[in-house]
């Protein structure tokens, strides 16, 4: 098989890149090790920056998002028994959209199949070859019929931290990496909304997050030990813990209901030293991971893809490789901005095991400053809704 761009991974980055390229008449094939049903049913959060929503519109994959996504113009910071609203729209003129990632993946898969683009499920990649040379690169993979090879001009690895693309790229120095001493316990609950907007709660027992998914589904998280177990948390204990950490509003606490799904999310930061080598490029979680506190993971993947799509279009139209050669530098600038914001917000809202009274008072002072200073609130809001697209 032969194509212009071979894409490894049918997550948001890989599917969005394929769709953008197709809109510009550039053919690609997406190879995915998992099955379609697994991809479309894996529960993950989804807070979309306005730039990501605009990019999905350019890709022609925003119809359901426009209909079902929930625009939020603010967030709440909860601490010391009270809730304080940060008005994102008043401070920046921009808002976020809450739309579950697996729903977005359904949209991108449907758009890809409707357009007749190459999308192969249950096809694990086994090797990458010749991406350093001047000739075509090759992706070797396996399907039900045996070993296959895909020849292409460029390879883009969107297959995550443990994927083959990052390993094949290789790094002369280890990547930048930070492991946090806690994790998130996440639930999907069949309840009406407890609040109109996201609540970020800082409590001496640990962090908590309340996020509305739909009028009947809510996604909630609370800080837990990294070696904690889902089995250790029966439903009543979960609701009691969340209620203890999230202060009631006007005497009304969280809405309780049936818990449909439980999982534990690891907390870490990772940035690759370089996102390109020859004709192999990295995007999304293969290039970087951020703690979920700042809601940047999916949005960074979209920002990578926008830059890479523009660079590939320039190459196939004009024969220029200038933008491709500059991809890593430009992408890493935004990545480090998002990493810093996520690291700062994580440190501000979580209970660290080694923190003493002094550190806790410093944390409280910073939170008080954020909700009482317009300048401080503007800085948080600007980073939360995402830097402008031309900031690269």
mmCIF file of C-alpha atoms in Angstrom:
data_model
loop_
_atom_site.group_PDB
_atom_site.id
_atom_site.type_symbol
_atom_site.label_atom_id
_atom_site.label_comp_id
_atom_site.label_asym_id
_atom_site.label_seq_id
_atom_site.Cartn_x
_atom_site.Cartn_y
_atom_site.Cartn_z
ATOM 1 C CA UNK A 1 0.000 0.000 0.000
ATOM 2 C CA UNK A 2 1.164 3.543 -0.728
ATOM 3 C CA UNK A 3 0.050 6.899 0.713
ATOM 4 C CA UNK A 4 1.429 10.397 1.258
ATOM 5 C CA UNK A 5 1.238 10.441 5.080
ATOM 6 C CA UNK A 6 1.173 7.353 7.295
ATOM 7 C CA UNK A 7 -0.420 8.134 10.661
ATOM 8 C CA UNK A 8 -0.036 5.825 13.659
ATOM 9 C CA UNK A 9 -2.848 6.073 16.193
ATOM 10 C CA UNK A 10 -6.571 6.811 15.831
ATOM 11 C CA UNK A 11 -6.820 9.154 18.800
ATOM 12 C CA UNK A 12 -7.790 12.841 18.534
ATOM 13 C CA UNK A 13 -4.405 13.855 17.074
ATOM 14 C CA UNK A 14 -4.179 11.183 14.391
ATOM 15 C CA UNK A 15 -7.799 11.401 13.246
ATOM 16 C CA UNK A 16 -7.868 15.190 13.226
ATOM 17 C CA UNK A 17 -4.634 15.354 11.222
ATOM 18 C CA UNK A 18 -5.996 12.885 8.659
ATOM 19 C CA UNK A 19 -9.197 14.888 8.304
ATOM 20 C CA UNK A 20 -7.371 18.214 7.861
ATOM 21 C CA UNK A 21 -5.048 16.729 5.250
ATOM 22 C CA UNK A 22 -7.963 15.237 3.342
ATOM 23 C CA UNK A 23 -9.658 18.649 3.216
ATOM 24 C CA UNK A 24 -6.527 19.850 1.400
ATOM 25 C CA UNK A 25 -6.458 16.913 -0.995
ATOM 26 C CA UNK A 26 -3.577 15.083 0.721
ATOM 27 C CA UNK A 27 -4.114 11.344 1.154
ATOM 28 C CA UNK A 28 -3.214 9.499 4.354
ATOM 29 C CA UNK A 29 -3.774 6.171 6.094
ATOM 30 C CA UNK A 30 -4.428 5.882 9.853
ATOM 31 C CA UNK A 31 -3.295 2.661 11.549
ATOM 32 C CA UNK A 32 -4.739 1.798 14.965
ATOM 33 C CA UNK A 33 -3.914 -1.188 17.182
ATOM 34 C CA UNK A 34 -7.255 -1.138 19.007
ATOM 35 C CA UNK A 35 -10.746 -1.855 17.734
ATOM 36 C CA UNK A 36 -13.287 0.836 16.943
ATOM 37 C CA UNK A 37 -15.644 -0.155 19.773
ATOM 38 C CA UNK A 38 -12.910 0.187 22.390
ATOM 39 C CA UNK A 39 -11.872 3.627 21.134
ATOM 40 C CA UNK A 40 -15.414 4.958 21.067
ATOM 41 C CA UNK A 41 -16.270 3.688 24.558
ATOM 42 C CA UNK A 42 -13.175 4.721 26.556
ATOM 43 C CA UNK A 43 -14.361 7.431 28.965
ATOM 44 C CA UNK A 44 -12.176 10.529 29.113
ATOM 45 C CA UNK A 45 -12.856 14.160 29.938
ATOM 46 C CA UNK A 46 -13.108 16.834 27.297
ATOM 47 C CA UNK A 47 -12.614 20.555 27.855
ATOM 48 C CA UNK A 48 -12.076 22.227 24.485
ATOM 49 C CA UNK A 49 -10.370 25.557 23.982
ATOM 50 C CA UNK A 50 -11.953 27.895 21.402
ATOM 51 C CA UNK A 51 -8.968 27.299 19.107
ATOM 52 C CA UNK A 52 -9.673 23.560 19.170
ATOM 53 C CA UNK A 53 -13.351 24.137 18.367
ATOM 54 C CA UNK A 54 -12.323 26.327 15.413
ATOM 55 C CA UNK A 55 -9.958 23.628 14.153
ATOM 56 C CA UNK A 56 -12.678 20.976 14.349
ATOM 57 C CA UNK A 57 -14.877 23.266 12.268
ATOM 58 C CA UNK A 58 -12.108 23.536 9.664
ATOM 59 C CA UNK A 59 -11.950 19.741 9.626
ATOM 60 C CA UNK A 60 -15.714 19.489 9.086
ATOM 61 C CA UNK A 61 -16.182 17.516 12.316
ATOM 62 C CA UNK A 62 -18.071 19.953 14.531
ATOM 63 C CA UNK A 63 -21.774 19.352 13.781
ATOM 64 C CA UNK A 64 -22.559 17.281 16.896
ATOM 65 C CA UNK A 65 -20.166 19.357 18.983
ATOM 66 C CA UNK A 66 -22.084 22.536 18.120
ATOM 67 C CA UNK A 67 -25.336 20.820 19.040
ATOM 68 C CA UNK A 68 -24.348 18.919 22.188
ATOM 69 C CA UNK A 69 -21.252 20.701 23.534
ATOM 70 C CA UNK A 70 -21.776 22.971 26.534
ATOM 71 C CA UNK A 71 -20.208 26.414 26.471
ATOM 72 C CA UNK A 72 -18.838 27.505 29.841
ATOM 73 C CA UNK A 73 -17.900 31.132 30.338
ATOM 74 C CA UNK A 74 -16.371 30.671 33.760
ATOM 75 C CA UNK A 75 -15.014 28.247 36.333
ATOM 76 C CA UNK A 76 -15.247 28.173 40.119
ATOM 77 C CA UNK A 77 -12.349 27.956 42.571
ATOM 78 C CA UNK A 78 -13.491 26.464 45.878
ATOM 79 C CA UNK A 79 -11.438 26.818 49.058
ATOM 80 C CA UNK A 80 -11.898 27.754 52.717
ATOM 81 C CA UNK A 81 -15.552 26.723 52.546
ATOM 82 C CA UNK A 82 -16.521 29.080 49.710
ATOM 83 C CA UNK A 83 -16.755 29.182 45.915
ATOM 84 C CA UNK A 84 -15.295 31.995 43.828
ATOM 85 C CA UNK A 85 -16.096 32.405 40.127
ATOM 86 C CA UNK A 86 -13.418 33.239 37.557
ATOM 87 C CA UNK A 87 -15.239 34.889 34.637
ATOM 88 C CA UNK A 88 -13.276 33.576 31.666
ATOM 89 C CA UNK A 89 -15.364 35.414 29.097
ATOM 90 C CA UNK A 90 -15.270 38.807 30.821
ATOM 91 C CA UNK A 91 -11.501 38.540 31.273
ATOM 92 C CA UNK A 92 -10.556 37.197 27.824
ATOM 93 C CA UNK A 93 -13.581 37.445 25.530
ATOM 94 C CA UNK A 94 -13.385 33.664 25.061
ATOM 95 C CA UNK A 95 -15.071 30.585 26.554
ATOM 96 C CA UNK A 96 -14.458 26.835 26.792
ATOM 97 C CA UNK A 97 -16.674 24.027 25.505
ATOM 98 C CA UNK A 98 -17.259 20.840 27.504
ATOM 99 C CA UNK A 99 -17.593 17.831 25.177
ATOM 100 C CA UNK A 100 -16.482 14.315 26.057
ATOM 101 C CA UNK A 101 -13.398 13.072 24.225
ATOM 102 C CA UNK A 102 -14.933 9.742 23.227
ATOM 103 C CA UNK A 103 -17.839 11.629 21.635
ATOM 104 C CA UNK A 104 -15.328 13.703 19.682
ATOM 105 C CA UNK A 105 -13.623 10.498 18.551
ATOM 106 C CA UNK A 106 -16.955 9.168 17.294
ATOM 107 C CA UNK A 107 -17.323 12.344 15.223
ATOM 108 C CA UNK A 108 -13.821 12.135 13.767
ATOM 109 C CA UNK A 109 -14.142 8.428 12.939
ATOM 110 C CA UNK A 110 -17.499 9.005 11.229
ATOM 111 C CA UNK A 111 -16.103 11.939 9.243
ATOM 112 C CA UNK A 112 -13.089 9.895 8.172
ATOM 113 C CA UNK A 113 -15.161 6.926 7.028
ATOM 114 C CA UNK A 114 -17.731 9.133 5.285
ATOM 115 C CA UNK A 115 -14.942 10.836 3.316
ATOM 116 C CA UNK A 116 -13.582 7.445 2.275
ATOM 117 C CA UNK A 117 -10.181 7.975 3.889
ATOM 118 C CA UNK A 118 -7.925 5.139 4.973
ATOM 119 C CA UNK A 119 -8.603 4.053 8.555
ATOM 120 C CA UNK A 120 -7.505 0.586 9.677
ATOM 121 C CA UNK A 121 -8.455 -0.772 13.118
ATOM 122 C CA UNK A 122 -6.905 -3.798 14.853
ATOM 123 C CA UNK A 123 -3.633 -3.192 13.014
ATOM 124 C CA UNK A 124 -0.688 -2.926 15.448
ATOM 125 C CA UNK A 125 2.449 -1.358 13.989
ATOM 126 C CA UNK A 126 5.546 -3.543 14.333
ATOM 127 C CA UNK A 127 8.353 -1.444 12.801
ATOM 128 C CA UNK A 128 9.217 1.881 11.162
ATOM 129 C CA UNK A 129 11.819 1.911 8.405
ATOM 130 C CA UNK A 130 13.768 4.283 6.156
ATOM 131 C CA UNK A 131 12.358 7.498 7.634
ATOM 132 C CA UNK A 132 15.874 8.983 7.794
ATOM 133 C CA UNK A 133 16.531 8.499 4.070
ATOM 134 C CA UNK A 134 15.612 10.532 1.014
ATOM 135 C CA UNK A 135 13.258 7.843 -0.337
ATOM 136 C CA UNK A 136 9.854 6.650 0.883
ATOM 137 C CA UNK A 137 9.470 5.583 4.502
ATOM 138 C CA UNK A 138 7.723 2.361 5.500
ATOM 139 C CA UNK A 139 5.400 1.364 8.301
ATOM 140 C CA UNK A 140 5.201 -2.357 8.949
ATOM 141 C CA UNK A 141 2.033 -3.556 10.642
ATOM 142 C CA UNK A 142 -0.015 -6.659 11.249
ATOM 143 C CA UNK A 143 -3.649 -7.350 10.420
ATOM 144 C CA UNK A 144 -5.832 -10.456 10.325
ATOM 145 C CA UNK A 145 -4.130 -11.528 7.103
ATOM 146 C CA UNK A 146 -0.569 -11.292 8.406
ATOM 147 C CA UNK A 147 2.315 -8.853 8.039
ATOM 148 C CA UNK A 148 1.841 -5.776 5.804
ATOM 149 C CA UNK A 149 3.800 -2.683 4.798
ATOM 150 C CA UNK A 150 2.634 0.872 4.155
ATOM 151 C CA UNK A 151 4.950 3.058 2.065
ATOM 152 C CA UNK A 152 4.657 6.814 2.590
ATOM 153 C CA UNK A 153 6.433 10.151 2.234
ATOM 154 C CA UNK A 154 6.040 11.014 5.918
ATOM 155 C CA UNK A 155 5.214 9.168 9.153
ATOM 156 C CA UNK A 156 3.371 10.868 11.994
ATOM 157 C CA UNK A 157 3.313 9.112 15.370
ATOM 158 C CA UNK A 158 0.162 9.867 17.350
ATOM 159 C CA UNK A 159 0.330 6.600 19.269
ATOM 160 C CA UNK A 160 0.996 7.837 22.790
ATOM 161 C CA UNK A 161 3.841 7.691 25.291
ATOM 162 C CA UNK A 162 4.355 3.926 24.969
ATOM 163 C CA UNK A 163 3.917 3.850 21.193
ATOM 164 C CA UNK A 164 6.453 2.684 18.656
ATOM 165 C CA UNK A 165 6.888 6.120 17.071
ATOM 166 C CA UNK A 166 8.496 7.746 20.113
ATOM 167 C CA UNK A 167 10.770 4.741 20.576
ATOM 168 C CA UNK A 168 11.791 4.796 16.906
ATOM 169 C CA UNK A 169 12.504 8.533 16.987
ATOM 170 C CA UNK A 170 15.080 7.997 19.716
ATOM 171 C CA UNK A 171 16.567 10.743 21.861
ATOM 172 C CA UNK A 172 20.182 11.495 22.604
ATOM 173 C CA UNK A 173 19.098 12.720 26.050
ATOM 174 C CA UNK A 174 16.245 11.457 28.243
ATOM 175 C CA UNK A 175 12.927 13.326 27.855
ATOM 176 C CA UNK A 176 11.824 15.834 30.449
ATOM 177 C CA UNK A 177 9.674 13.975 32.973
ATOM 178 C CA UNK A 178 7.910 14.644 36.290
ATOM 179 C CA UNK A 179 5.913 12.130 38.328
ATOM 180 C CA UNK A 180 3.458 13.544 40.886
ATOM 181 C CA UNK A 181 2.976 11.909 44.311
ATOM 182 C CA UNK A 182 -0.782 11.484 43.842
ATOM 183 C CA UNK A 183 -3.399 10.433 41.280
ATOM 184 C CA UNK A 184 -7.011 11.232 40.409
ATOM 185 C CA UNK A 185 -9.932 8.947 41.173
ATOM 186 C CA UNK A 186 -12.541 9.592 38.457
ATOM 187 C CA UNK A 187 -16.206 8.673 38.254
ATOM 188 C CA UNK A 188 -18.948 9.035 35.669
ATOM 189 C CA UNK A 189 -22.272 9.476 37.465
ATOM 190 C CA UNK A 190 -25.886 9.515 36.315
ATOM 191 C CA UNK A 191 -26.936 12.701 38.106
ATOM 192 C CA UNK A 192 -28.211 16.161 37.210
ATOM 193 C CA UNK A 193 -25.602 18.957 37.337
ATOM 194 C CA UNK A 194 -24.362 20.039 40.745
ATOM 195 C CA UNK A 195 -23.202 23.380 39.323
ATOM 196 C CA UNK A 196 -23.511 25.266 36.014
ATOM 197 C CA UNK A 197 -19.720 25.336 35.523
ATOM 198 C CA UNK A 198 -16.614 23.364 36.501
ATOM 199 C CA UNK A 199 -15.607 23.513 40.177
ATOM 200 C CA UNK A 200 -11.912 23.202 41.126
ATOM 201 C CA UNK A 201 -11.726 22.543 44.852
ATOM 202 C CA UNK A 202 -8.680 22.814 47.118
ATOM 203 C CA UNK A 203 -9.161 21.096 50.482
ATOM 204 C CA UNK A 204 -6.871 19.826 53.237
ATOM 205 C CA UNK A 205 -8.055 16.285 52.341
ATOM 206 C CA UNK A 206 -7.007 16.861 48.737
ATOM 207 C CA UNK A 207 -8.154 18.229 45.397
ATOM 208 C CA UNK A 208 -11.581 17.625 43.808
ATOM 209 C CA UNK A 209 -13.129 18.532 40.444
ATOM 210 C CA UNK A 210 -16.800 18.652 39.474
ATOM 211 C CA UNK A 211 -17.494 18.700 35.736
ATOM 212 C CA UNK A 212 -20.826 18.629 33.926
ATOM 213 C CA UNK A 213 -20.959 16.200 30.983
ATOM 214 C CA UNK A 214 -24.656 16.542 30.076
ATOM 215 C CA UNK A 215 -27.991 17.258 31.794
ATOM 216 C CA UNK A 216 -27.939 13.653 33.066
ATOM 217 C CA UNK A 217 -24.223 12.733 33.249
ATOM 218 C CA UNK A 218 -21.478 14.218 35.412
ATOM 219 C CA UNK A 219 -17.733 13.575 35.571
ATOM 220 C CA UNK A 220 -16.123 14.036 39.001
ATOM 221 C CA UNK A 221 -12.609 13.492 40.338
ATOM 222 C CA UNK A 222 -10.838 13.569 43.663
ATOM 223 C CA UNK A 223 -7.175 13.310 44.592
ATOM 224 C CA UNK A 224 -6.068 9.877 45.790
ATOM 225 C CA UNK A 225 -2.865 7.935 46.405
ATOM 226 C CA UNK A 226 -1.080 6.770 43.223
ATOM 227 C CA UNK A 227 -1.284 3.142 44.391
ATOM 228 C CA UNK A 228 -4.963 3.368 45.386
ATOM 229 C CA UNK A 229 -7.468 0.788 44.165
ATOM 230 C CA UNK A 230 -10.906 1.239 42.600
ATOM 231 C CA UNK A 231 -12.125 -1.677 44.713
ATOM 232 C CA UNK A 232 -11.316 0.232 47.901
ATOM 233 C CA UNK A 233 -13.947 2.854 47.107
ATOM 234 C CA UNK A 234 -17.620 1.785 47.324
ATOM 235 C CA UNK A 235 -20.106 4.327 46.013
ATOM 236 C CA UNK A 236 -21.167 5.794 49.365
ATOM 237 C CA UNK A 237 -17.548 6.367 50.382
ATOM 238 C CA UNK A 238 -16.884 8.177 47.086
ATOM 239 C CA UNK A 239 -19.824 10.543 47.502
ATOM 240 C CA UNK A 240 -18.922 11.233 51.136
ATOM 241 C CA UNK A 241 -15.361 12.102 50.143
ATOM 242 C CA UNK A 242 -16.444 14.391 47.326
ATOM 243 C CA UNK A 243 -18.969 16.121 49.541
ATOM 244 C CA UNK A 244 -16.325 16.714 52.214
ATOM 245 C CA UNK A 245 -14.007 18.402 49.715
ATOM 246 C CA UNK A 246 -16.485 20.493 47.689
ATOM 247 C CA UNK A 247 -18.238 23.187 49.715
ATOM 248 C CA UNK A 248 -22.010 23.466 49.373
ATOM 249 C CA UNK A 249 -23.477 26.427 47.510
ATOM 250 C CA UNK A 250 -26.346 28.151 49.346
ATOM 251 C CA UNK A 251 -26.601 25.092 51.563
ATOM 252 C CA UNK A 252 -27.002 22.703 48.622
ATOM 253 C CA UNK A 253 -24.405 19.945 48.264
ATOM 254 C CA UNK A 254 -23.505 17.674 45.371
ATOM 255 C CA UNK A 255 -26.185 15.728 43.548
ATOM 256 C CA UNK A 256 -25.738 12.018 44.255
ATOM 257 C CA UNK A 257 -26.666 9.237 41.869
ATOM 258 C CA UNK A 258 -25.642 5.958 40.275
ATOM 259 C CA UNK A 259 -21.932 5.687 39.509
ATOM 260 C CA UNK A 260 -21.525 4.214 36.034
ATOM 261 C CA UNK A 261 -17.749 4.101 35.749
ATOM 262 C CA UNK A 262 -14.690 4.376 38.006
ATOM 263 C CA UNK A 263 -11.016 4.723 37.135
ATOM 264 C CA UNK A 264 -7.722 6.070 38.484
ATOM 265 C CA UNK A 265 -5.751 8.597 36.425
ATOM 266 C CA UNK A 266 -1.970 8.854 36.853
ATOM 267 C CA UNK A 267 -0.509 12.346 37.248
ATOM 268 C CA UNK A 268 2.695 13.127 35.377
ATOM 269 C CA UNK A 269 4.378 15.574 33.050
ATOM 270 C CA UNK A 270 6.456 14.547 30.047
ATOM 271 C CA UNK A 271 7.966 16.441 27.096
ATOM 272 C CA UNK A 272 10.057 14.890 24.320
ATOM 273 C CA UNK A 273 13.342 16.649 23.561
ATOM 274 C CA UNK A 274 12.488 16.780 19.862
ATOM 275 C CA UNK A 275 9.303 16.060 17.913
ATOM 276 C CA UNK A 276 10.928 15.194 14.594
ATOM 277 C CA UNK A 277 13.654 13.163 12.993
ATOM 278 C CA UNK A 278 13.948 12.950 9.244
ATOM 279 C CA UNK A 279 10.480 12.145 7.914
ATOM 280 C CA UNK A 280 9.117 10.987 11.261
ATOM 281 C CA UNK A 281 7.119 13.423 13.420
ATOM 282 C CA UNK A 282 5.443 13.138 16.835
ATOM 283 C CA UNK A 283 2.159 14.724 17.913
ATOM 284 C CA UNK A 284 -0.180 14.437 20.885
ATOM 285 C CA UNK A 285 0.672 12.141 23.798
ATOM 286 C CA UNK A 286 3.635 10.708 21.895
ATOM 287 C CA UNK A 287 5.226 14.153 22.200
ATOM 288 C CA UNK A 288 3.978 15.370 25.577
ATOM 289 C CA UNK A 289 1.792 14.582 28.574
ATOM 290 C CA UNK A 290 0.401 17.135 31.015
ATOM 291 C CA UNK A 291 -1.384 16.551 34.321
ATOM 292 C CA UNK A 292 -5.127 16.912 33.632
ATOM 293 C CA UNK A 293 -5.577 19.817 36.040
ATOM 294 C CA UNK A 294 -5.188 22.444 33.310
ATOM 295 C CA UNK A 295 -7.334 20.583 30.722
ATOM 296 C CA UNK A 296 -4.571 20.859 28.125
ATOM 297 C CA UNK A 297 -3.940 17.322 26.821
ATOM 298 C CA UNK A 298 -6.437 17.180 23.957
ATOM 299 C CA UNK A 299 -5.972 20.869 23.163
ATOM 300 C CA UNK A 300 -2.191 20.520 22.876
ATOM 301 C CA UNK A 301 -2.702 17.574 20.536
ATOM 302 C CA UNK A 302 -4.931 19.748 18.351
ATOM 303 C CA UNK A 303 -2.351 22.553 18.374
ATOM 304 C CA UNK A 304 0.393 20.118 17.271
ATOM 305 C CA UNK A 305 -1.811 18.859 14.463
ATOM 306 C CA UNK A 306 -2.639 22.354 13.229
ATOM 307 C CA UNK A 307 1.045 23.213 12.861
ATOM 308 C CA UNK A 308 1.899 19.874 11.275
ATOM 309 C CA UNK A 309 -1.020 20.006 8.828
ATOM 310 C CA UNK A 310 -0.018 23.497 7.690
ATOM 311 C CA UNK A 311 3.591 22.363 7.232
ATOM 312 C CA UNK A 312 2.601 19.260 5.249
ATOM 313 C CA UNK A 313 0.236 21.254 3.030
ATOM 314 C CA UNK A 314 3.040 23.724 2.293
ATOM 315 C CA UNK A 315 5.359 20.864 1.385
ATOM 316 C CA UNK A 316 2.952 19.070 -0.958
ATOM 317 C CA UNK A 317 1.832 22.307 -2.619
ATOM 318 C CA UNK A 318 5.114 24.172 -2.925
ATOM 319 C CA UNK A 319 7.823 21.601 -2.268
ATOM 320 C CA UNK A 320 9.042 23.609 0.740
ATOM 321 C CA UNK A 321 10.263 21.866 3.889
ATOM 322 C CA UNK A 322 10.898 25.061 5.882
ATOM 323 C CA UNK A 323 7.759 24.714 8.043
ATOM 324 C CA UNK A 324 8.359 20.982 8.563
ATOM 325 C CA UNK A 325 11.891 21.656 9.769
ATOM 326 C CA UNK A 326 10.536 24.317 12.162
ATOM 327 C CA UNK A 327 7.660 22.201 13.483
ATOM 328 C CA UNK A 328 9.389 20.967 16.636
ATOM 329 C CA UNK A 329 10.538 24.430 17.755
ATOM 330 C CA UNK A 330 7.138 26.041 17.207
ATOM 331 C CA UNK A 331 5.158 23.221 18.826
ATOM 332 C CA UNK A 332 7.434 23.047 21.881
ATOM 333 C CA UNK A 333 6.890 26.737 22.626
ATOM 334 C CA UNK A 334 3.173 26.179 23.187
ATOM 335 C CA UNK A 335 3.776 22.818 24.875
ATOM 336 C CA UNK A 336 5.998 24.373 27.537
ATOM 337 C CA UNK A 337 3.489 27.174 28.149
ATOM 338 C CA UNK A 338 0.784 24.560 28.765
ATOM 339 C CA UNK A 339 3.136 22.424 30.868
ATOM 340 C CA UNK A 340 3.937 25.394 33.072
ATOM 341 C CA UNK A 341 0.280 26.312 33.517
ATOM 342 C CA UNK A 342 -0.709 22.723 34.323
ATOM 343 C CA UNK A 343 2.209 22.344 36.765
ATOM 344 C CA UNK A 344 1.317 25.617 38.474
ATOM 345 C CA UNK A 345 -2.395 24.787 38.770
ATOM 346 C CA UNK A 346 -1.600 21.295 40.040
ATOM 347 C CA UNK A 347 0.667 22.691 42.736
ATOM 348 C CA UNK A 348 -1.898 25.315 43.680
ATOM 349 C CA UNK A 349 -4.848 22.970 44.188
ATOM 350 C CA UNK A 350 -3.476 19.646 45.476
ATOM 351 C CA UNK A 351 -2.426 18.481 48.925
ATOM 352 C CA UNK A 352 1.203 17.399 48.684
ATOM 353 C CA UNK A 353 2.301 14.677 51.128
ATOM 354 C CA UNK A 354 5.383 16.606 52.254
ATOM 355 C CA UNK A 355 3.664 19.997 52.617
ATOM 356 C CA UNK A 356 3.653 21.541 56.066
ATOM 357 C CA UNK A 357 1.676 24.436 57.590
ATOM 358 C CA UNK A 358 3.882 27.040 55.873
ATOM 359 C CA UNK A 359 3.292 25.547 52.402
ATOM 360 C CA UNK A 360 -0.458 25.322 53.009
ATOM 361 C CA UNK A 361 -0.630 28.992 54.014
ATOM 362 C CA UNK A 362 1.322 29.929 50.869
ATOM 363 C CA UNK A 363 -1.198 27.967 48.822
ATOM 364 C CA UNK A 364 -4.098 29.761 50.505
ATOM 365 C CA UNK A 365 -2.464 33.160 49.911
ATOM 366 C CA UNK A 366 -2.091 32.449 46.190
ATOM 367 C CA UNK A 367 -5.723 31.336 45.883
ATOM 368 C CA UNK A 368 -6.885 34.458 47.710
ATOM 369 C CA UNK A 369 -4.823 36.602 45.319
ATOM 370 C CA UNK A 370 -6.334 34.880 42.269
ATOM 371 C CA UNK A 371 -9.908 35.633 43.314
ATOM 372 C CA UNK A 372 -9.236 39.199 44.488
ATOM 373 C CA UNK A 373 -6.920 40.545 41.765
ATOM 374 C CA UNK A 374 -8.179 41.105 38.202
ATOM 375 C CA UNK A 375 -4.624 40.900 36.867
ATOM 376 C CA UNK A 376 -4.039 37.515 38.517
ATOM 377 C CA UNK A 377 -7.427 36.210 37.410
ATOM 378 C CA UNK A 378 -6.768 37.375 33.841
ATOM 379 C CA UNK A 379 -3.506 35.446 33.712
ATOM 380 C CA UNK A 380 -5.260 32.284 34.861
ATOM 381 C CA UNK A 381 -8.165 32.814 32.446
ATOM 382 C CA UNK A 382 -5.899 33.492 29.451
ATOM 383 C CA UNK A 383 -3.993 30.272 30.008
ATOM 384 C CA UNK A 384 -7.127 28.251 30.742
ATOM 385 C CA UNK A 385 -8.923 29.196 27.512
ATOM 386 C CA UNK A 386 -5.653 28.755 25.588
ATOM 387 C CA UNK A 387 -3.184 31.099 23.991
ATOM 388 C CA UNK A 388 -4.283 32.599 20.636
ATOM 389 C CA UNK A 389 -3.599 30.510 17.551
ATOM 390 C CA UNK A 390 -0.990 32.937 16.224
ATOM 391 C CA UNK A 391 0.970 32.734 19.494
ATOM 392 C CA UNK A 392 3.148 29.954 17.956
#
